[in-house]
Every structure is written in structure tokens, then in C-alpha cells.
mmCIF file of C-alpha atoms and ligand atoms in Angstrom:
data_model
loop_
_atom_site.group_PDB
_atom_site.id
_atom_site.type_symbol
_atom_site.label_atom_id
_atom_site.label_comp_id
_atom_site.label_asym_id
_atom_site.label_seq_id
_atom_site.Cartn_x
_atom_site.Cartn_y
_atom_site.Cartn_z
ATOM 1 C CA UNK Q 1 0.000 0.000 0.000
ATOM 2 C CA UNK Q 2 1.478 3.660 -0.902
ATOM 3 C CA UNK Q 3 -1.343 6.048 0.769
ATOM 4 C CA UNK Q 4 0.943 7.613 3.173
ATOM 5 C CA UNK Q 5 1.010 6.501 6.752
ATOM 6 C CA UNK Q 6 -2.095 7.769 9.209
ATOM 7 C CA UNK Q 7 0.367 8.874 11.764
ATOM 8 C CA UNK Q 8 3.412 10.739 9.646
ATOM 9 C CA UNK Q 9 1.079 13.112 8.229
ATOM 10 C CA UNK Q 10 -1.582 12.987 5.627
ATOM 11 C CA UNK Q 11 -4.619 10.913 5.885
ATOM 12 C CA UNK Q 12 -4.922 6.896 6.764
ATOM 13 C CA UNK Q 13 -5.961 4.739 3.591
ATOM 14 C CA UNK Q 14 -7.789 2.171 6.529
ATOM 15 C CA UNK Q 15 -8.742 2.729 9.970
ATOM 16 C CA UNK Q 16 -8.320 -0.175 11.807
ATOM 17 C CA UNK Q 17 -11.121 -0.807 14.496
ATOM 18 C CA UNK Q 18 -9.713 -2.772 17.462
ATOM 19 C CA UNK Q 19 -12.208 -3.818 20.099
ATOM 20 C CA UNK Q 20 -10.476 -4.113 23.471
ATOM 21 C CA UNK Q 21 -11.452 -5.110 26.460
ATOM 22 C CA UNK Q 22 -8.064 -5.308 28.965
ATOM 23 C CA UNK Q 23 -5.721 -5.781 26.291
ATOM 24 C CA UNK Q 24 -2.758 -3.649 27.781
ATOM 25 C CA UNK Q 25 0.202 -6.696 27.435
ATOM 26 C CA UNK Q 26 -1.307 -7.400 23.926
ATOM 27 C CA UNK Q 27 -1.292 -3.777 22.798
ATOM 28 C CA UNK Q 28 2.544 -2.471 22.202
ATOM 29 C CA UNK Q 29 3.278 -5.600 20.015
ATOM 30 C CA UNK Q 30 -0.619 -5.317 17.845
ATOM 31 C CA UNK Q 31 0.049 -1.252 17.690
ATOM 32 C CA UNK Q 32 3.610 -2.094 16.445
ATOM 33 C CA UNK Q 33 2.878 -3.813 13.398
ATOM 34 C CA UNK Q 34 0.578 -1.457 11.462
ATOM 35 C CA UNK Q 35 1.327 -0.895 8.057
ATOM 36 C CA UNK Q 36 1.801 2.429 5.954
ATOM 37 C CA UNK Q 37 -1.154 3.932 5.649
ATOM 38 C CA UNK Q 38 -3.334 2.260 8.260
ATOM 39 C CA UNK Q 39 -4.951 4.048 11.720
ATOM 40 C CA UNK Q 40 -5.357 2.476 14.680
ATOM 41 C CA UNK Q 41 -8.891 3.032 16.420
ATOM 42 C CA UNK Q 42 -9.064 0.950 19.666
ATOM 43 C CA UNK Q 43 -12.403 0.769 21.212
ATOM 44 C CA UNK Q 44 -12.071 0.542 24.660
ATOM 45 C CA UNK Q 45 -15.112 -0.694 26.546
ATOM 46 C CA UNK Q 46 -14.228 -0.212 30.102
ATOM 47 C CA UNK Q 47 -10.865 -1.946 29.929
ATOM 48 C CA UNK Q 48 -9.676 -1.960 34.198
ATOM 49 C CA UNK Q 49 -5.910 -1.883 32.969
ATOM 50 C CA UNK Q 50 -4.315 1.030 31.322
ATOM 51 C CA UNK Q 51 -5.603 -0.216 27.929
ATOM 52 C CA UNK Q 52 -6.564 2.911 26.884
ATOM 53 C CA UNK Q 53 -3.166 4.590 28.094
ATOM 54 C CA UNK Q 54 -1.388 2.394 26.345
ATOM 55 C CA UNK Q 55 -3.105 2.873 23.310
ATOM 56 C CA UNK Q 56 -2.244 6.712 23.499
ATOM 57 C CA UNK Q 57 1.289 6.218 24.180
ATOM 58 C CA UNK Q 58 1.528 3.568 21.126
ATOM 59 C CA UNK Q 59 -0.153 6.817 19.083
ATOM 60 C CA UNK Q 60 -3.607 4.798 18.508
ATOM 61 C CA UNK Q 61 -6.641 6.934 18.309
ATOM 62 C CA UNK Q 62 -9.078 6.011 21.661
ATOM 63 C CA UNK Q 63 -12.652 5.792 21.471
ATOM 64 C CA UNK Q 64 -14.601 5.542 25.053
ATOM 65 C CA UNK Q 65 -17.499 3.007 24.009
ATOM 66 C CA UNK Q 66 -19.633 3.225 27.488
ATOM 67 C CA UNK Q 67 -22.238 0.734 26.506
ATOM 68 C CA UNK Q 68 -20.896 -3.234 27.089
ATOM 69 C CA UNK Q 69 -20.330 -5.417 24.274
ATOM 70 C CA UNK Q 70 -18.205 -6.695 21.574
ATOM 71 C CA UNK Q 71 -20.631 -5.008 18.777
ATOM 72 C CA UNK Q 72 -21.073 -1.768 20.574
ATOM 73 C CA UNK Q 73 -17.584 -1.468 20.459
ATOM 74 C CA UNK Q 74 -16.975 -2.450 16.904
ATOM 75 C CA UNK Q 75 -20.191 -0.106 15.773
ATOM 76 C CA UNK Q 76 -18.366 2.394 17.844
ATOM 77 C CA UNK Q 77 -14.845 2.126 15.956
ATOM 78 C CA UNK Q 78 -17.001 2.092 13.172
ATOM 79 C CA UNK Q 79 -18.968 5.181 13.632
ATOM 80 C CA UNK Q 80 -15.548 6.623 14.370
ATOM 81 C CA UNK Q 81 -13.686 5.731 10.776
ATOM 82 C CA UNK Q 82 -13.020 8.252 8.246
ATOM 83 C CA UNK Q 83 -10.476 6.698 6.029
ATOM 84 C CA UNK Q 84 -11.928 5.139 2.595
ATOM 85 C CA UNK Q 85 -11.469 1.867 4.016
ATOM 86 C CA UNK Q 86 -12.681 0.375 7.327
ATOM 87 C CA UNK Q 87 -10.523 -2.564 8.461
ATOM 88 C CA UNK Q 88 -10.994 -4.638 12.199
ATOM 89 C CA UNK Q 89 -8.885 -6.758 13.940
ATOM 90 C CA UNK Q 90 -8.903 -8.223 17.354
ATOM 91 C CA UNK Q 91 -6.467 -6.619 20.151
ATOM 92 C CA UNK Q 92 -5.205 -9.465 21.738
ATOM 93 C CA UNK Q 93 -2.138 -10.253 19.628
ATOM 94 C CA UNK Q 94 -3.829 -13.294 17.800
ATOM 95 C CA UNK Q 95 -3.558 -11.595 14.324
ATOM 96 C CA UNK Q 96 -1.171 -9.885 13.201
ATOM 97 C CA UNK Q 97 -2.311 -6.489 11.369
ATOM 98 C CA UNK Q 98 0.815 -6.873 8.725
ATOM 99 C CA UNK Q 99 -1.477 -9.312 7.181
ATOM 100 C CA UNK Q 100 -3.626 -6.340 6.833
ATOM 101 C CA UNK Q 101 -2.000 -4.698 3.224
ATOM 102 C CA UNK Q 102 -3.239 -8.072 1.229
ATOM 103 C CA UNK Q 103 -6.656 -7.685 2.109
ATOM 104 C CA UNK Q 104 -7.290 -4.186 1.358
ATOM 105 C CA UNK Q 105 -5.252 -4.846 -1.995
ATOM 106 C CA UNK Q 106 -8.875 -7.274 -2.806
ATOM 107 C CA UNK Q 107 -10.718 -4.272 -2.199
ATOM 108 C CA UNK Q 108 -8.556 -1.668 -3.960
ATOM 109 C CA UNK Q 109 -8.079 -3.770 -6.757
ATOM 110 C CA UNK Q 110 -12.275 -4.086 -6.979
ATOM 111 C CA UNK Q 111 -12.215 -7.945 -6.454
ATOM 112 C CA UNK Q 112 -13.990 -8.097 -3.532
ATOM 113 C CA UNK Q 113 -16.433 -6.001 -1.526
ATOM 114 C CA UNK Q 114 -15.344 -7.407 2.210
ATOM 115 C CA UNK Q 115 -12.649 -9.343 2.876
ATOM 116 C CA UNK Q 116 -12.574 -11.579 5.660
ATOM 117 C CA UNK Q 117 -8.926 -13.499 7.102
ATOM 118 C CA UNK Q 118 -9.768 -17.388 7.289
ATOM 119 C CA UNK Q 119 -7.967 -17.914 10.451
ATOM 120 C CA UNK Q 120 -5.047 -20.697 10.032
ATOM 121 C CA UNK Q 121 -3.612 -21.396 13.582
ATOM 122 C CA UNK Q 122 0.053 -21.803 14.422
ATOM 123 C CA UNK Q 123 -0.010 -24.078 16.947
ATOM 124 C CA UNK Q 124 -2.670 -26.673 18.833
ATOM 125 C CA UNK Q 125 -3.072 -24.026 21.406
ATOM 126 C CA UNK Q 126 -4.313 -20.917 19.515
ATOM 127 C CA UNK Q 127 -7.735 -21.945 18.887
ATOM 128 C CA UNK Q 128 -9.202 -23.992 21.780
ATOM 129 C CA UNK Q 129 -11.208 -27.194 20.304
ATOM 130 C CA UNK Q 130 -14.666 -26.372 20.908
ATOM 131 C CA UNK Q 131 -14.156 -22.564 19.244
ATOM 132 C CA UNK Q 132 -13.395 -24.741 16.207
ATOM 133 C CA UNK Q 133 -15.848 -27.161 15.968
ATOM 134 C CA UNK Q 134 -18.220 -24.707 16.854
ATOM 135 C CA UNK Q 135 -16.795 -21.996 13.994
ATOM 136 C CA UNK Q 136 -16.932 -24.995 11.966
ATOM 137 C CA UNK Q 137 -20.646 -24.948 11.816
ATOM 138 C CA UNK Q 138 -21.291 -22.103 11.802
ATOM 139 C CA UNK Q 139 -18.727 -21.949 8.422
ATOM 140 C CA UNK Q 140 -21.147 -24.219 6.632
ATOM 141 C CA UNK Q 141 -24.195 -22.393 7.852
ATOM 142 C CA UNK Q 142 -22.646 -19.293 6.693
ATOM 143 C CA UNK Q 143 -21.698 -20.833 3.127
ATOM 144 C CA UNK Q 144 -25.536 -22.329 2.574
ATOM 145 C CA UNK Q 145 -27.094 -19.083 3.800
ATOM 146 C CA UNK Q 146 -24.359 -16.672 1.314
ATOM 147 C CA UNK Q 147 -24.108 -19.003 -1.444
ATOM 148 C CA UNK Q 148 -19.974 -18.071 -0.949
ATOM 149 C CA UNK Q 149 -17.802 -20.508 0.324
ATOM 150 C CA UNK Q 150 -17.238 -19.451 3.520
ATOM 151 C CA UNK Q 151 -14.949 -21.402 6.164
ATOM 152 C CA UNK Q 152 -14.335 -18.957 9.368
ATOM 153 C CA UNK Q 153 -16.244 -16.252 10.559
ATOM 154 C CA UNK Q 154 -12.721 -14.037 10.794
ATOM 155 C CA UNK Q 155 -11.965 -11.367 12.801
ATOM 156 C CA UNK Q 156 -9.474 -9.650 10.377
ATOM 157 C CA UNK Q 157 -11.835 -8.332 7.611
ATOM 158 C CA UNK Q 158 -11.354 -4.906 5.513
ATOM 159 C CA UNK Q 159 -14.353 -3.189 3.600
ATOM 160 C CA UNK Q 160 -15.398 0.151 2.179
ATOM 161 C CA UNK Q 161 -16.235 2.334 5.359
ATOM 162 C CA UNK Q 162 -19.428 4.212 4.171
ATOM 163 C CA UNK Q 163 -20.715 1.410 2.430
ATOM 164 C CA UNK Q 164 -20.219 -0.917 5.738
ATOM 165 C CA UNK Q 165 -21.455 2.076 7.493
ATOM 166 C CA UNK Q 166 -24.726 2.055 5.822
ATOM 167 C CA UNK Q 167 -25.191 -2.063 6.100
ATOM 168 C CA UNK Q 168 -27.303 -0.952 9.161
ATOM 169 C CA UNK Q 169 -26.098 -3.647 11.533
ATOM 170 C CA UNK Q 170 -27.754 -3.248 14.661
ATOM 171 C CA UNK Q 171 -26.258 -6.598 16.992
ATOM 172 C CA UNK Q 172 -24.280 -4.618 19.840
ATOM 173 C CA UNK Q 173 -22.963 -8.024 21.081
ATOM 174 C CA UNK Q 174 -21.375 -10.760 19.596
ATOM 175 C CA UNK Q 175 -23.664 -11.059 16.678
ATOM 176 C CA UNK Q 176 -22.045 -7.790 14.997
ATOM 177 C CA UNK Q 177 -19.477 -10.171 12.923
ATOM 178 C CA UNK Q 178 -21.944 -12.835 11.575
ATOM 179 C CA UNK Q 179 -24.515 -9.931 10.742
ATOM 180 C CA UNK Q 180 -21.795 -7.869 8.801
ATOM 181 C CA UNK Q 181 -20.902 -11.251 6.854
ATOM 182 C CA UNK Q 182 -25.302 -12.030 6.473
ATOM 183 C CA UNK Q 183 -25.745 -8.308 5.332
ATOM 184 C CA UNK Q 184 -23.252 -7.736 2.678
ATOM 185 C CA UNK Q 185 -24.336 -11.048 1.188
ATOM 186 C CA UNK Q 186 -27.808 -9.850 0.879
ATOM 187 C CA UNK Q 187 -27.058 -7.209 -0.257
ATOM 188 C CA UNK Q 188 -25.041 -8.674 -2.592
ATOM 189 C CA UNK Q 189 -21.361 -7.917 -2.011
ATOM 190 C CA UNK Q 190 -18.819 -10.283 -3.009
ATOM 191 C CA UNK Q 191 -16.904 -11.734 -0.369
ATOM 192 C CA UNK Q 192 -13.604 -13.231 -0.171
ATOM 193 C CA UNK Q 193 -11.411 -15.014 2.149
ATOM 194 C CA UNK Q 194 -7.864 -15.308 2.618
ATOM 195 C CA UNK Q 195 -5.831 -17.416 4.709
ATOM 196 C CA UNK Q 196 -3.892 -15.508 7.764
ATOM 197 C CA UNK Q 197 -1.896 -17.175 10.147
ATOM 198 C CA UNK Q 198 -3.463 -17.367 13.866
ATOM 199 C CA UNK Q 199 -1.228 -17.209 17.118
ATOM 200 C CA UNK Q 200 -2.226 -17.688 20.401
ATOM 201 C CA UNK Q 201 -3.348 -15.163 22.090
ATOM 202 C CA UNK Q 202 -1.635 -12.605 24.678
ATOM 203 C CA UNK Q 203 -3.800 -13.148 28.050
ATOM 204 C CA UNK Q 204 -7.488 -14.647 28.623
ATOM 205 C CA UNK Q 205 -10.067 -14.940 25.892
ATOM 206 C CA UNK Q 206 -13.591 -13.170 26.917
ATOM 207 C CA UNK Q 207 -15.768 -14.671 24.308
ATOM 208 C CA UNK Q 208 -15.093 -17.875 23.023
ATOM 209 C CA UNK Q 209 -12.238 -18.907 25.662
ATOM 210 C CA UNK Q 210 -15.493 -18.334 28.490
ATOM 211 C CA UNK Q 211 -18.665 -20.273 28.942
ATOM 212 C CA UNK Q 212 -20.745 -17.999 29.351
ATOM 213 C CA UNK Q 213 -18.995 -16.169 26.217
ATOM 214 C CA UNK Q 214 -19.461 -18.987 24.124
ATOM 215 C CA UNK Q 215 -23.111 -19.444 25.457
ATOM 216 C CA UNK Q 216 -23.882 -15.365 24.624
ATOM 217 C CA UNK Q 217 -21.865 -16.035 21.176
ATOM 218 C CA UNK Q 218 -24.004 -18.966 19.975
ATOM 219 C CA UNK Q 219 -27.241 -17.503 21.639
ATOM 220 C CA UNK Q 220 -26.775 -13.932 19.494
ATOM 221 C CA UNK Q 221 -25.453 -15.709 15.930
ATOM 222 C CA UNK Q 222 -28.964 -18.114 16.142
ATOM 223 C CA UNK Q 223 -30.430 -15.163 16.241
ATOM 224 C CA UNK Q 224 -28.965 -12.796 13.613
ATOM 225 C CA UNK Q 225 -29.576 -16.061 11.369
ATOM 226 C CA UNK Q 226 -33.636 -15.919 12.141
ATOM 227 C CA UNK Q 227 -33.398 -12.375 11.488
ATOM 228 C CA UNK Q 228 -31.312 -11.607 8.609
ATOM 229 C CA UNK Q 229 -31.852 -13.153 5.616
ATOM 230 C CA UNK Q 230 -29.136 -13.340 2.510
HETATM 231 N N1 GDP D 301 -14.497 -3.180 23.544
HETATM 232 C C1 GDP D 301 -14.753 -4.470 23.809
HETATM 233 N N2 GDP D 301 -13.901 -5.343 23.359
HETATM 234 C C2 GDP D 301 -14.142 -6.630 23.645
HETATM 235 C C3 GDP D 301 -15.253 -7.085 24.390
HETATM 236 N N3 GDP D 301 -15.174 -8.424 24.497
HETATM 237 C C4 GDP D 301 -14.067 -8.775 23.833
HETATM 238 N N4 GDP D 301 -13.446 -7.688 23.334
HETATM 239 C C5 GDP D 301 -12.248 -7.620 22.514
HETATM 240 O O1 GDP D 301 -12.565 -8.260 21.303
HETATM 241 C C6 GDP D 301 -11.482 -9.045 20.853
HETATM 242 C C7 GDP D 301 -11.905 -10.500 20.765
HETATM 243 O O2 GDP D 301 -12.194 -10.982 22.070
HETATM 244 P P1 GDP D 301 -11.549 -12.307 22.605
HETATM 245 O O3 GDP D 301 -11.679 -12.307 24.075
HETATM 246 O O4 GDP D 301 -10.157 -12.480 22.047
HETATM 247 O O5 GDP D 301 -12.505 -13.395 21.981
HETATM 248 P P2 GDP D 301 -12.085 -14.731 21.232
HETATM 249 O O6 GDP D 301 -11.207 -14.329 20.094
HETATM 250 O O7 GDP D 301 -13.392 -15.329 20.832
HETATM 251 O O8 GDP D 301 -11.353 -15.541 22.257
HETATM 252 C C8 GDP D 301 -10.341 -8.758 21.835
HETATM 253 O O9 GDP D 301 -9.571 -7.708 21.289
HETATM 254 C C9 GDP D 301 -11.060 -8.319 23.102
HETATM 255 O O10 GDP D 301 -10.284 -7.434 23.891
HETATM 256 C C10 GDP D 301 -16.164 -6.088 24.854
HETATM 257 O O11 GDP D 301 -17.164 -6.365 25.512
HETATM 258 N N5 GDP D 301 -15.855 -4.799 24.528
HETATM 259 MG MG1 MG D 302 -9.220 -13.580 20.484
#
């Protein structure tokens, strides 16, 4: 990408959206690797560590989101993004946003409308079985329901920001992802994956590395699949 870097002058190509929800070890190394041209947004959500400090002093732009939630947070970042391109990312050092420049080449090159990372873990321990399995059905239910082939539901994903901005997704938990992906297919984007390696990630999961945030995750995606239809 040669759009001039977000932070030495002149405006961001992408504006990265990173939910975060006490993420201050992961941080540094995920605000490190940005590429030219790409603005960090992190979302903090009432982080207890000095997530949000650290953000600042790693020159990421901070957005308070008050309201609880995964997808209040994203839709927050979201709101926030002025760059042509809108990408997100988790903050927990499990992606690496260097992966970010051959996504957003799909989009600038008009091949694809959103692109979404399919998640290819490093090691045994960067995706806990039952995430899997479960992301594994919901791949297939994603792929019948889109007519795409579809095989993760990824957290790295890069699209046009005021076209994702006027999708009108409205889950403000952990349905925002899946609804984004049901959406765009409806409306009849063309989505695209690519493979992007997946590390294990810097401190304790709070959605699918929880019960109860696995229980929330399936309990939300059921729904965004009675309600949204491709
Ligand atoms: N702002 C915000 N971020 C969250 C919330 N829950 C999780 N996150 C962040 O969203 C990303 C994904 O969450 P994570 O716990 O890694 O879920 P997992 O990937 O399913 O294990 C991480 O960057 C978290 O810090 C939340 O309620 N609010
Ligand atoms: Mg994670």
C-alpha cells in the first residue's frame, strides 16, 4: 500500500477498528505492526488496565465506548472511521495487522467487496477445540445461507467504510461479525477469504475462551440467522 502513513502526516488509507477489552500486554506488540497507511482506532469498553493509556502512548486513536459489548464497540470504531477503508482486527495479539496490506489490496483492486482473514492457527493451542468445531458450523451455515464458500467467521476483515457504514447492523454483542458477513451477502457484495496465520493469544479470551462467552456467542449468531436473511 502507498497512501501515506495515518500517523506521519496525511490521511490513513484504513482505519483499523480494534475492540479491546483489557488488552494492555497485547497492545505495544498489535500497535507495532501497522502498516503504511493504516490508523489504529481501539475501542475501549471499560478496559480496568491502562488499555486505553497504552493505546495513546503507542499513538492509537481512543474511542470511550460506554455501553458493554463486543458489537457496541466495533459499531463504535465504526462510527468513528473516516479513512476510505474500514478494516478490524482483534487486540489481543492473535492476528497480526501486517497481514492487513493483502486484504485491502482485494478491495482496492475491486475484487472483492469485504474481505474476511480465514484464520489458520500456528499451533494446537491458539484456537481452543470447541471454538473450532463450533466456527466450523457455523462456516457451513454461513456458506448455505451466502451461497460463498465461507470457512471462518474471521476477525481480520477490511471493507469500504461508508458502504459498511450504511449495512445498518444493529447486533451490539457478539452477533455484529456474523450480521456484517449475512448483510453484505444480501445485499449482494462479493466476499472473499484469505488465509492468515493465527497465534495464540496474549492473556485470557472473553468470548469464546469463556462459557458464558461462548453461550452469549451462539445464543446472538442463532439469532442474527432468524433475522437476517441473505
Ligand atoms: N471493547 C470491547 N472489546 C471486547 C469485548 N469483548 C471482547 N473484546 C475484545 O474483542 C477481541 C476479541 O475478544 P476475545 O476475548 O479475544 O474473543 P475470542 O477471540 O473469541 O477468544 C479482543 O480484542 C477483546 O479485547 C467487549 O465487551 N468490549
Ligand atoms: Mg481472540
Amino acid at each position: 500500500m502507498n497512501h501515506g502513513s495515518g500517523e506521519r502526516g496525511g490521511s490513513p488509507h484504513v482505519d483499523l477498528v480494534l475492540p479491546c477489552l483489557d488488552e494492555e500486554r497485547a497492545l505495544p506488540w498489535v500497535l507495532g505492526r501497522l502498516p503504511d497507511g493504516v490508523r489504529a482506532i481501539v475501542v475501549d469498553n471499560g478496559s480496568t488496565d491502562r488499555s486505553a493509556e497504552v493505546a495513546r502512548e503507542h499513538g492509537a486513536t481512543v474511542v470511550t465506548e460506554p455501553r458493554r459489548g463486543f458489537g457496541a464497540a466495533a459499531n463504535a470504531g465504526l462510527e468513528a472511521a473516516t479513512a476510505p477503508l474500514v478494516a478490524f482486527c482483534d487486540a489481543d495479539a492473535s492476528l497480526d495487522p501486517a497481514d492487513l496490506p493483502r486484504l485491502v489490496r482485494l478491495v482496492d483492486a475491486g475484487e472483492a467487496d469485504l474481505v474476511l482473514g480465514r484464520r489458520r492457527p500456528t499451533s494446537g493451542s491458539a484456537w481452543p477445540l470447541h471454538a473450532r468445531l463450533a466456527n466450523r458450523v457455523l462456516a457451513a451455515r454461513m456458506t448455505r445461507r451466502t451461497g460463498t464458500p465461507l470457512h471462518d467467521l474471521g476477525p481480520l476483515r477490511v471493507a469500504e467504510t461508508a458502504r459498511l457504514q450504511a449495512l445498518g447492523i444493529r447486533d451490539r454483542r457478539s452477533g455484529f461479525p456474523l450480521e456484517m458477513v449475512l448483510r453484505a451477502a444480501a445485499d449482494g457484495w462479493r466476499i472473499r477469504e484469505l488465509d492468515v496465520p493465527y497465534r495464540p493469544r496474549e492473556g485470557r479470551s472473553k468470548v469464546t475462551g469463556t462459557v458464558r462467552g461462548t453461550l452469549t456467542a451462539i445464543g446472538d449468531m442463532s439469532r442474527i440467522f432468524r433475522e437476517v436473511h441473505a
